[in-house]
């Protein structure tokens, strides 16, 4: 076995440095993950800073609850598969043909505010999923909440709506479409 010497240590250090330099050079020539092209016809992938708006497994708006019923019946009502409509890539279900027709005529009037995310989360800059049974109609807008506590907190502080409105454009900008 060879004795350890400073000369041997310098030789090992030089070899390690050369190996590291060759690895860096090899990785510089390799295509970056962002440079890999997707097959034709596929949508672009969202960035790591984007939030997906809807459940991609079902693409079901309001988890199948009828967006018109919140105003007509004053409660969350499950929609039926026989009354479905595809709007902007999301499947919406309705409790009746009349509700489907109302939505078809003016979808903007029935879509939830903040893309269905909890406005208390929007204020904090977060897209928080909601429970469609936790809702409030404020003015002409349908607001959904993640919990009864979140709903109560929001309704007790009228300034939160203005704060959510102010925060929404920045949060919306980070969302995948």
Short mmCIF file of N, CA and C in Angstrom, two decimals:
data_model
loop_
_atom_site.label_atom_id
_atom_site.label_comp_id
_atom_site.label_asym_id
_atom_site.label_seq_id
_atom_site.Cartn_x
_atom_site.Cartn_y
_atom_site.Cartn_z
N UNK A 1 0.85 -1.18 0.00
CA UNK A 1 0.00 0.00 0.00
C UNK A 1 0.89 1.23 0.00
N UNK A 2 0.54 2.19 -0.83
CA UNK A 2 1.36 3.40 -0.94
C UNK A 2 1.09 4.32 0.24
N UNK A 3 2.13 4.97 0.68
CA UNK A 3 2.00 5.92 1.77
C UNK A 3 1.37 7.20 1.25
N UNK A 4 0.60 7.83 2.12
CA UNK A 4 -0.06 9.09 1.76
C UNK A 4 0.99 10.18 1.69
N UNK A 5 0.99 10.92 0.62
CA UNK A 5 1.89 12.06 0.48
C UNK A 5 1.10 13.25 -0.04
N UNK A 6 1.65 14.42 0.13
CA UNK A 6 1.00 15.62 -0.39
C UNK A 6 0.93 15.59 -1.90
N UNK A 7 1.95 15.01 -2.51
CA UNK A 7 1.95 14.93 -3.98
C UNK A 7 0.80 14.04 -4.44
N UNK A 8 0.58 12.93 -3.74
CA UNK A 8 -0.52 12.02 -4.08
C UNK A 8 -1.87 12.73 -3.87
N UNK A 9 -2.00 13.49 -2.79
CA UNK A 9 -3.24 14.22 -2.52
C UNK A 9 -3.52 15.24 -3.62
N UNK A 10 -2.48 15.93 -4.10
CA UNK A 10 -2.66 16.90 -5.18
C UNK A 10 -3.07 16.21 -6.47
N UNK A 11 -2.50 15.04 -6.72
CA UNK A 11 -2.86 14.28 -7.93
C UNK A 11 -4.32 13.86 -7.86
N UNK A 12 -4.77 13.35 -6.72
CA UNK A 12 -6.18 12.95 -6.55
C UNK A 12 -7.11 14.15 -6.69
N UNK A 13 -6.70 15.27 -6.13
CA UNK A 13 -7.52 16.49 -6.24
C UNK A 13 -7.63 16.96 -7.67
N UNK A 14 -6.54 16.86 -8.43
CA UNK A 14 -6.56 17.26 -9.84
C UNK A 14 -7.48 16.34 -10.63
N UNK A 15 -7.43 15.04 -10.35
CA UNK A 15 -8.29 14.08 -11.06
C UNK A 15 -9.76 14.35 -10.73
N UNK A 16 -10.06 14.62 -9.46
CA UNK A 16 -11.44 14.89 -9.07
C UNK A 16 -11.94 16.17 -9.75
N UNK A 17 -11.07 17.17 -9.83
CA UNK A 17 -11.46 18.41 -10.50
C UNK A 17 -11.73 18.20 -11.98
N UNK A 18 -10.90 17.37 -12.62
CA UNK A 18 -11.09 17.09 -14.04
C UNK A 18 -12.39 16.33 -14.26
N UNK A 19 -12.70 15.38 -13.38
CA UNK A 19 -13.95 14.63 -13.49
C UNK A 19 -15.14 15.57 -13.33
N UNK A 20 -15.10 16.44 -12.34
CA UNK A 20 -16.19 17.39 -12.13
C UNK A 20 -16.36 18.30 -13.34
N UNK A 21 -15.26 18.76 -13.91
CA UNK A 21 -15.33 19.63 -15.09
C UNK A 21 -15.94 18.90 -16.27
N UNK A 22 -15.59 17.61 -16.44
CA UNK A 22 -16.17 16.87 -17.57
C UNK A 22 -17.66 16.63 -17.36
N UNK A 23 -18.09 16.42 -16.12
CA UNK A 23 -19.52 16.25 -15.85
C UNK A 23 -20.29 17.54 -16.13
N UNK A 24 -19.73 18.66 -15.74
CA UNK A 24 -20.36 19.95 -16.00
C UNK A 24 -20.48 20.18 -17.50
N UNK A 25 -19.41 19.87 -18.24
CA UNK A 25 -19.44 20.06 -19.70
C UNK A 25 -20.47 19.15 -20.34
N UNK A 26 -20.57 17.91 -19.86
CA UNK A 26 -21.54 16.97 -20.43
C UNK A 26 -22.97 17.44 -20.15
N UNK A 27 -23.20 17.93 -18.94
CA UNK A 27 -24.56 18.38 -18.62
C UNK A 27 -24.91 19.66 -19.37
N UNK A 28 -23.92 20.46 -19.70
CA UNK A 28 -24.20 21.69 -20.47
C UNK A 28 -24.63 21.36 -21.89
N UNK A 29 -24.13 20.25 -22.43
CA UNK A 29 -24.49 19.85 -23.79
C UNK A 29 -25.79 19.06 -23.86
N UNK A 30 -26.26 18.54 -22.72
CA UNK A 30 -27.49 17.75 -22.71
C UNK A 30 -28.69 18.69 -22.82
N UNK A 31 -29.76 18.25 -23.49
CA UNK A 31 -30.94 19.11 -23.58
C UNK A 31 -31.57 19.31 -22.21
N UNK A 32 -31.99 20.53 -21.94
CA UNK A 32 -32.64 20.79 -20.67
C UNK A 32 -34.06 20.24 -20.71
N UNK A 33 -34.65 19.93 -19.52
CA UNK A 33 -36.01 19.40 -19.52
C UNK A 33 -37.00 20.33 -20.20
N UNK A 34 -36.80 21.63 -20.13
CA UNK A 34 -37.73 22.56 -20.76
C UNK A 34 -37.57 22.57 -22.28
N UNK A 35 -36.43 22.06 -22.77
CA UNK A 35 -36.20 22.07 -24.21
C UNK A 35 -36.81 20.85 -24.89
N UNK A 36 -37.24 19.86 -24.11
CA UNK A 36 -37.82 18.66 -24.70
C UNK A 36 -39.19 19.01 -25.25
N UNK A 37 -39.40 18.73 -26.52
CA UNK A 37 -40.66 19.09 -27.18
C UNK A 37 -41.74 18.06 -26.88
N UNK A 38 -42.96 18.54 -26.72
CA UNK A 38 -44.11 17.66 -26.55
C UNK A 38 -44.61 17.22 -27.92
N UNK A 39 -45.25 16.07 -27.99
CA UNK A 39 -45.83 15.65 -29.27
C UNK A 39 -46.85 16.68 -29.76
N UNK A 40 -47.00 16.76 -31.07
CA UNK A 40 -47.96 17.70 -31.65
C UNK A 40 -49.37 17.42 -31.13
N UNK A 41 -50.12 18.49 -30.91
CA UNK A 41 -51.52 18.37 -30.50
C UNK A 41 -51.74 18.40 -29.01
N UNK A 42 -50.68 18.28 -28.20
CA UNK A 42 -50.86 18.33 -26.76
C UNK A 42 -50.73 19.77 -26.27
N UNK A 43 -51.50 20.15 -25.23
CA UNK A 43 -51.36 21.50 -24.70
C UNK A 43 -50.04 21.63 -23.96
N UNK A 44 -49.57 22.85 -23.82
CA UNK A 44 -48.33 23.10 -23.08
C UNK A 44 -48.51 22.69 -21.63
N UNK A 45 -47.43 22.24 -21.02
CA UNK A 45 -47.49 21.86 -19.62
C UNK A 45 -47.49 23.12 -18.75
N UNK A 46 -48.22 23.10 -17.62
CA UNK A 46 -48.18 24.25 -16.73
C UNK A 46 -46.81 24.35 -16.07
N UNK A 47 -46.42 25.55 -15.71
CA UNK A 47 -45.16 25.72 -15.01
C UNK A 47 -45.34 25.31 -13.56
N UNK A 48 -44.24 25.20 -12.85
CA UNK A 48 -44.32 24.80 -11.44
C UNK A 48 -44.98 25.86 -10.58
N UNK A 49 -45.08 27.09 -11.07
CA UNK A 49 -45.71 28.15 -10.30
C UNK A 49 -47.20 28.29 -10.60
N UNK A 50 -47.72 27.46 -11.49
CA UNK A 50 -49.12 27.56 -11.85
C UNK A 50 -49.96 26.60 -11.01
N UNK A 51 -51.22 26.97 -10.83
CA UNK A 51 -52.18 26.17 -10.09
C UNK A 51 -53.25 25.70 -11.05
N UNK A 52 -53.58 24.45 -11.00
CA UNK A 52 -54.63 23.93 -11.87
C UNK A 52 -55.99 24.37 -11.32
N UNK A 53 -56.89 24.83 -12.19
CA UNK A 53 -58.17 25.36 -11.77
C UNK A 53 -59.20 24.30 -11.44
N UNK A 54 -59.17 23.20 -12.16
CA UNK A 54 -60.24 22.23 -11.96
C UNK A 54 -59.67 20.83 -11.82
N UNK A 55 -60.49 19.95 -11.31
CA UNK A 55 -60.11 18.56 -11.14
C UNK A 55 -59.97 17.94 -12.52
N UNK A 56 -58.76 17.64 -12.94
CA UNK A 56 -58.53 17.14 -14.29
C UNK A 56 -59.05 15.72 -14.47
N UNK A 57 -59.33 15.03 -13.36
CA UNK A 57 -59.86 13.67 -13.49
C UNK A 57 -61.31 13.69 -13.93
N UNK A 58 -62.07 14.69 -13.50
CA UNK A 58 -63.49 14.72 -13.83
C UNK A 58 -63.88 15.92 -14.67
N UNK A 59 -63.16 17.03 -14.56
CA UNK A 59 -63.51 18.29 -15.23
C UNK A 59 -64.95 18.67 -14.95
N UNK A 60 -65.41 18.38 -13.74
CA UNK A 60 -66.79 18.62 -13.33
C UNK A 60 -66.85 19.91 -12.52
N UNK A 61 -67.59 20.88 -13.01
CA UNK A 61 -67.77 22.13 -12.29
C UNK A 61 -68.59 21.93 -11.03
N UNK A 62 -68.16 22.54 -9.96
CA UNK A 62 -68.86 22.50 -8.66
C UNK A 62 -69.11 21.07 -8.18
N UNK A 63 -68.24 20.16 -8.59
CA UNK A 63 -68.36 18.75 -8.20
C UNK A 63 -69.74 18.18 -8.54
N UNK A 64 -70.35 18.73 -9.57
CA UNK A 64 -71.65 18.22 -10.02
C UNK A 64 -72.85 18.95 -9.44
N UNK A 65 -72.64 19.97 -8.61
CA UNK A 65 -73.77 20.74 -8.09
C UNK A 65 -74.23 21.74 -9.15
N UNK A 66 -75.50 22.08 -9.11
CA UNK A 66 -76.15 22.96 -10.08
C UNK A 66 -75.84 24.42 -9.75
N UNK A 67 -75.11 25.15 -10.62
CA UNK A 67 -74.78 26.54 -10.33
C UNK A 67 -75.99 27.48 -10.31
N UNK A 68 -77.05 27.13 -11.01
CA UNK A 68 -78.25 27.97 -11.05
C UNK A 68 -79.07 27.79 -9.78
N UNK A 69 -79.08 26.60 -9.23
CA UNK A 69 -79.90 26.31 -8.05
C UNK A 69 -79.51 27.15 -6.84
N UNK A 70 -78.28 27.57 -6.75
CA UNK A 70 -77.88 28.42 -5.62
C UNK A 70 -78.76 29.66 -5.55
N UNK A 71 -79.09 30.22 -6.69
CA UNK A 71 -79.92 31.43 -6.73
C UNK A 71 -81.40 31.10 -6.74
N UNK A 72 -81.80 30.10 -7.51
CA UNK A 72 -83.21 29.75 -7.66
C UNK A 72 -83.77 29.10 -6.39
N UNK A 73 -83.02 28.14 -5.85
CA UNK A 73 -83.49 27.40 -4.67
C UNK A 73 -82.87 27.88 -3.37
N UNK A 74 -81.81 28.68 -3.46
CA UNK A 74 -81.16 29.17 -2.25
C UNK A 74 -80.38 28.09 -1.51
N UNK A 75 -80.05 27.02 -2.21
CA UNK A 75 -79.29 25.93 -1.58
C UNK A 75 -78.49 25.19 -2.65
N UNK A 76 -77.55 24.39 -2.19
CA UNK A 76 -76.76 23.56 -3.10
C UNK A 76 -77.58 22.34 -3.47
N UNK A 77 -77.78 22.14 -4.78
CA UNK A 77 -78.58 21.02 -5.28
C UNK A 77 -77.71 20.24 -6.28
N UNK A 78 -77.66 18.94 -6.11
CA UNK A 78 -76.88 18.11 -7.03
C UNK A 78 -77.52 18.14 -8.41
N UNK A 79 -76.69 18.28 -9.43
CA UNK A 79 -77.18 18.23 -10.81
C UNK A 79 -77.35 16.78 -11.26
N UNK A 80 -77.97 16.62 -12.40
CA UNK A 80 -78.21 15.29 -12.95
C UNK A 80 -77.45 15.12 -14.25
N UNK A 81 -76.99 13.90 -14.49
CA UNK A 81 -76.22 13.62 -15.71
C UNK A 81 -77.03 13.90 -16.97
N UNK A 82 -78.35 13.78 -16.90
CA UNK A 82 -79.16 14.02 -18.09
C UNK A 82 -79.27 15.51 -18.43
N UNK A 83 -78.85 16.37 -17.51
CA UNK A 83 -78.85 17.83 -17.75
C UNK A 83 -77.42 18.34 -17.64
N UNK A 84 -76.59 18.03 -18.62
CA UNK A 84 -75.19 18.44 -18.63
C UNK A 84 -74.91 19.40 -19.77
N UNK A 85 -73.93 20.26 -19.53
CA UNK A 85 -73.50 21.22 -20.54
C UNK A 85 -71.99 21.39 -20.41
N UNK A 86 -71.31 21.41 -21.54
CA UNK A 86 -69.87 21.67 -21.55
C UNK A 86 -69.68 23.16 -21.81
N UNK A 87 -69.04 23.85 -20.86
CA UNK A 87 -68.79 25.29 -21.00
C UNK A 87 -67.33 25.55 -20.65
N UNK A 88 -66.57 26.07 -21.61
CA UNK A 88 -65.15 26.39 -21.43
C UNK A 88 -64.36 25.21 -20.87
N UNK A 89 -64.63 24.01 -21.40
CA UNK A 89 -63.88 22.83 -21.02
C UNK A 89 -64.30 22.18 -19.72
N UNK A 90 -65.33 22.69 -19.09
CA UNK A 90 -65.80 22.14 -17.82
C UNK A 90 -67.22 21.64 -18.01
N UNK A 91 -67.51 20.48 -17.45
CA UNK A 91 -68.86 19.91 -17.50
C UNK A 91 -69.66 20.46 -16.33
N UNK A 92 -70.80 21.04 -16.64
CA UNK A 92 -71.70 21.57 -15.61
C UNK A 92 -72.97 20.72 -15.61
N UNK A 93 -73.44 20.39 -14.42
CA UNK A 93 -74.68 19.62 -14.30
C UNK A 93 -75.75 20.50 -13.67
N UNK A 94 -77.00 20.21 -14.05
CA UNK A 94 -78.13 21.01 -13.59
C UNK A 94 -79.23 20.09 -13.08
N UNK A 95 -80.00 20.60 -12.13
CA UNK A 95 -81.08 19.83 -11.54
C UNK A 95 -82.28 19.73 -12.48
N UNK A 96 -82.37 20.66 -13.43
CA UNK A 96 -83.52 20.65 -14.34
C UNK A 96 -83.11 21.21 -15.70
N UNK A 97 -83.95 20.94 -16.69
CA UNK A 97 -83.72 21.50 -18.03
C UNK A 97 -83.84 23.02 -18.00
N UNK A 98 -84.72 23.54 -17.14
CA UNK A 98 -84.89 24.99 -17.04
C UNK A 98 -83.61 25.65 -16.52
N UNK A 99 -82.96 25.03 -15.54
CA UNK A 99 -81.71 25.59 -15.02
C UNK A 99 -80.60 25.53 -16.06
N UNK A 100 -80.56 24.44 -16.83
CA UNK A 100 -79.58 24.33 -17.90
C UNK A 100 -79.80 25.44 -18.93
N UNK A 101 -81.04 25.69 -19.28
CA UNK A 101 -81.36 26.75 -20.26
C UNK A 101 -80.97 28.12 -19.72
N UNK A 102 -81.23 28.37 -18.43
CA UNK A 102 -80.86 29.65 -17.83
C UNK A 102 -79.35 29.86 -17.88
N UNK A 103 -78.60 28.82 -17.56
CA UNK A 103 -77.14 28.90 -17.61
C UNK A 103 -76.66 29.13 -19.03
N UNK A 104 -77.25 28.41 -19.98
CA UNK A 104 -76.86 28.55 -21.39
C UNK A 104 -77.05 29.98 -21.89
N UNK A 105 -78.10 30.64 -21.42
CA UNK A 105 -78.39 32.01 -21.84
C UNK A 105 -77.42 33.03 -21.26
N UNK A 106 -76.95 32.81 -20.04
CA UNK A 106 -76.07 33.79 -19.38
C UNK A 106 -75.15 33.09 -18.38
N UNK A 107 -74.16 32.34 -18.86
CA UNK A 107 -73.30 31.61 -17.92
C UNK A 107 -72.56 32.50 -16.93
N UNK A 108 -72.17 33.70 -17.36
CA UNK A 108 -71.43 34.60 -16.46
C UNK A 108 -72.23 34.94 -15.21
N UNK A 109 -73.55 34.93 -15.32
CA UNK A 109 -74.40 35.26 -14.17
C UNK A 109 -74.39 34.16 -13.12
N UNK A 110 -74.01 32.96 -13.51
CA UNK A 110 -74.10 31.82 -12.60
C UNK A 110 -72.76 31.22 -12.20
N UNK A 111 -71.71 31.56 -12.91
CA UNK A 111 -70.40 31.01 -12.57
C UNK A 111 -69.95 31.54 -11.21
N UNK A 112 -69.28 30.70 -10.42
CA UNK A 112 -68.81 31.17 -9.11
C UNK A 112 -67.70 32.21 -9.25
N UNK A 113 -67.69 33.14 -8.32
CA UNK A 113 -66.63 34.15 -8.28
C UNK A 113 -65.29 33.48 -7.97
N UNK A 114 -64.22 34.08 -8.40
CA UNK A 114 -62.86 33.62 -8.13
C UNK A 114 -62.65 32.18 -8.62
N UNK A 115 -63.28 31.84 -9.74
CA UNK A 115 -63.15 30.51 -10.36
C UNK A 115 -63.53 29.39 -9.39
N UNK A 116 -64.34 29.73 -8.40
CA UNK A 116 -64.79 28.72 -7.45
C UNK A 116 -63.86 28.50 -6.27
N UNK A 117 -62.78 29.28 -6.17
CA UNK A 117 -61.86 29.14 -5.04
C UNK A 117 -62.35 29.97 -3.86
N UNK A 118 -61.94 29.58 -2.68
CA UNK A 118 -62.34 30.24 -1.43
C UNK A 118 -61.78 31.66 -1.41
N UNK A 119 -62.64 32.68 -1.26
CA UNK A 119 -62.14 34.07 -1.26
C UNK A 119 -61.21 34.38 -0.09
N UNK A 120 -61.33 33.67 1.03
CA UNK A 120 -60.39 33.91 2.13
C UNK A 120 -58.99 33.43 1.73
N UNK A 121 -58.92 32.39 0.94
CA UNK A 121 -57.64 31.94 0.41
C UNK A 121 -57.10 32.89 -0.63
N UNK A 122 -57.99 33.42 -1.47
CA UNK A 122 -57.58 34.38 -2.50
C UNK A 122 -56.91 35.58 -1.84
N UNK A 123 -57.47 36.05 -0.73
CA UNK A 123 -56.89 37.18 0.01
C UNK A 123 -55.45 36.85 0.41
N UNK A 124 -55.21 35.59 0.78
CA UNK A 124 -53.88 35.16 1.20
C UNK A 124 -52.99 34.76 0.03
N UNK A 125 -53.52 34.87 -1.20
CA UNK A 125 -52.73 34.51 -2.37
C UNK A 125 -52.71 33.02 -2.67
N UNK A 126 -53.70 32.29 -2.16
CA UNK A 126 -53.75 30.84 -2.36
C UNK A 126 -55.06 30.41 -3.00
N UNK A 127 -54.98 29.47 -3.91
CA UNK A 127 -56.17 28.90 -4.56
C UNK A 127 -56.60 27.70 -3.73
N UNK A 128 -57.56 27.90 -2.84
CA UNK A 128 -58.01 26.85 -1.93
C UNK A 128 -59.29 26.23 -2.46
N UNK A 129 -59.26 24.91 -2.61
CA UNK A 129 -60.45 24.19 -3.08
C UNK A 129 -61.60 24.40 -2.12
N UNK A 130 -62.82 24.30 -2.64
CA UNK A 130 -64.00 24.60 -1.84
C UNK A 130 -64.94 23.41 -1.73
N UNK A 131 -65.84 23.52 -0.78
CA UNK A 131 -66.94 22.58 -0.61
C UNK A 131 -68.17 23.27 -1.19
N UNK A 132 -68.74 22.77 -2.28
CA UNK A 132 -69.86 23.46 -2.92
C UNK A 132 -71.08 23.65 -2.01
N UNK A 133 -71.11 22.95 -0.89
CA UNK A 133 -72.23 23.13 0.05
C UNK A 133 -72.01 24.32 0.98
N UNK A 134 -70.81 24.86 0.98
CA UNK A 134 -70.50 26.05 1.79
C UNK A 134 -70.46 27.24 0.85
N UNK A 135 -71.53 28.02 0.82
CA UNK A 135 -71.63 29.10 -0.16
C UNK A 135 -72.35 30.30 0.44
N UNK A 136 -72.27 31.40 -0.28
CA UNK A 136 -73.03 32.60 0.03
C UNK A 136 -73.24 33.36 -1.28
N UNK A 137 -74.39 33.98 -1.40
CA UNK A 137 -74.64 34.89 -2.52
C UNK A 137 -74.42 36.29 -1.95
N UNK A 138 -73.43 36.98 -2.46
CA UNK A 138 -73.11 38.34 -2.00
C UNK A 138 -73.30 39.25 -3.20
N UNK A 139 -74.28 40.14 -3.09
CA UNK A 139 -74.66 40.94 -4.25
C UNK A 139 -75.24 39.99 -5.28
N UNK A 140 -74.64 39.94 -6.43
CA UNK A 140 -75.10 39.01 -7.46
C UNK A 140 -74.11 37.87 -7.68
N UNK A 141 -73.16 37.73 -6.77
CA UNK A 141 -72.07 36.77 -6.97
C UNK A 141 -72.18 35.55 -6.07
N UNK A 142 -71.89 34.41 -6.66
CA UNK A 142 -71.83 33.15 -5.92
C UNK A 142 -70.41 32.98 -5.39
N UNK A 143 -70.29 32.91 -4.08
CA UNK A 143 -69.00 32.69 -3.44
C UNK A 143 -69.02 31.32 -2.78
N UNK A 144 -67.95 30.58 -2.96
CA UNK A 144 -67.82 29.25 -2.37
C UNK A 144 -66.70 29.26 -1.34
N UNK A 145 -66.84 28.42 -0.33
CA UNK A 145 -65.89 28.40 0.77
C UNK A 145 -65.41 26.98 1.05
N UNK A 146 -64.26 26.87 1.67
CA UNK A 146 -63.69 25.57 1.98
C UNK A 146 -64.31 24.94 3.22
N UNK A 147 -64.89 25.77 4.08
CA UNK A 147 -65.47 25.26 5.32
C UNK A 147 -66.49 26.26 5.86
N UNK A 148 -67.27 25.81 6.84
CA UNK A 148 -68.23 26.70 7.49
C UNK A 148 -67.48 27.82 8.22
N UNK A 149 -66.32 27.51 8.77
CA UNK A 149 -65.53 28.53 9.48
C UNK A 149 -65.04 29.60 8.52
N UNK A 150 -64.59 29.19 7.36
CA UNK A 150 -64.12 30.15 6.36
C UNK A 150 -65.28 31.04 5.91
N UNK A 151 -66.43 30.44 5.69
CA UNK A 151 -67.62 31.20 5.29
C UNK A 151 -67.99 32.23 6.35
N UNK A 152 -68.02 31.78 7.60
CA UNK A 152 -68.38 32.67 8.71
C UNK A 152 -67.38 33.82 8.83
N UNK A 153 -66.10 33.51 8.74
CA UNK A 153 -65.05 34.54 8.82
C UNK A 153 -65.25 35.58 7.72
N UNK A 154 -65.52 35.11 6.52
CA UNK A 154 -65.69 36.01 5.38
C UNK A 154 -66.91 36.90 5.57
N UNK A 155 -68.03 36.32 5.96
CA UNK A 155 -69.27 37.09 6.08
C UNK A 155 -69.24 38.09 7.23
N UNK A 156 -68.38 37.87 8.20
CA UNK A 156 -68.25 38.80 9.33
C UNK A 156 -67.37 40.00 9.00
N UNK A 157 -66.62 39.94 7.89
CA UNK A 157 -65.69 41.01 7.55
C UNK A 157 -65.90 41.43 6.09
N UNK A 158 -66.70 42.46 5.90
CA UNK A 158 -67.05 42.92 4.54
C UNK A 158 -65.83 43.37 3.75
N UNK A 159 -64.77 43.79 4.42
CA UNK A 159 -63.56 44.25 3.72
C UNK A 159 -62.85 43.11 2.99
N UNK A 160 -63.11 41.87 3.39
CA UNK A 160 -62.44 40.74 2.74
C UNK A 160 -62.81 40.61 1.27
N UNK A 161 -64.03 40.99 0.91
CA UNK A 161 -64.42 40.91 -0.50
C UNK A 161 -63.57 41.86 -1.34
N UNK A 162 -63.39 43.08 -0.87
CA UNK A 162 -62.55 44.04 -1.60
C UNK A 162 -61.10 43.55 -1.68
N UNK A 163 -60.61 42.96 -0.60
CA UNK A 163 -59.24 42.45 -0.59
C UNK A 163 -59.09 41.26 -1.55
N UNK A 164 -60.11 40.41 -1.59
CA UNK A 164 -60.08 39.27 -2.53
C UNK A 164 -60.11 39.78 -3.97
N UNK A 165 -60.94 40.77 -4.23
CA UNK A 165 -61.01 41.36 -5.58
C UNK A 165 -59.65 41.92 -5.99
N UNK A 166 -58.96 42.56 -5.05
CA UNK A 166 -57.65 43.15 -5.35
C UNK A 166 -56.59 42.07 -5.57
N UNK A 167 -56.68 40.97 -4.83
CA UNK A 167 -55.68 39.90 -4.92
C UNK A 167 -55.92 38.95 -6.09
N UNK A 168 -57.17 38.87 -6.56
CA UNK A 168 -57.53 37.88 -7.57
C UNK A 168 -56.74 37.99 -8.88
N UNK A 169 -56.54 39.16 -9.47
CA UNK A 169 -55.82 39.20 -10.75
C UNK A 169 -54.42 38.57 -10.68
N UNK A 170 -53.69 38.81 -9.62
CA UNK A 170 -52.34 38.23 -9.50
C UNK A 170 -52.42 36.71 -9.34
N UNK A 171 -53.36 36.23 -8.54
CA UNK A 171 -53.50 34.79 -8.35
C UNK A 171 -53.99 34.12 -9.63
N UNK A 172 -54.93 34.74 -10.28
CA UNK A 172 -55.48 34.18 -11.52
C UNK A 172 -54.39 34.05 -12.59
N UNK A 173 -53.47 34.99 -12.59
CA UNK A 173 -52.38 34.98 -13.57
C UNK A 173 -51.48 33.76 -13.41
N UNK A 174 -51.40 33.19 -12.21
CA UNK A 174 -50.53 32.03 -11.97
C UNK A 174 -51.21 30.71 -12.28
N UNK A 175 -52.46 30.75 -12.71
CA UNK A 175 -53.22 29.51 -12.91
C UNK A 175 -53.07 28.97 -14.32
N UNK A 176 -53.01 27.65 -14.40
CA UNK A 176 -52.99 26.99 -15.70
C UNK A 176 -54.38 27.05 -16.29
N UNK A 177 -54.45 27.19 -17.58
CA UNK A 177 -55.75 27.27 -18.23
C UNK A 177 -55.97 26.08 -19.11
#
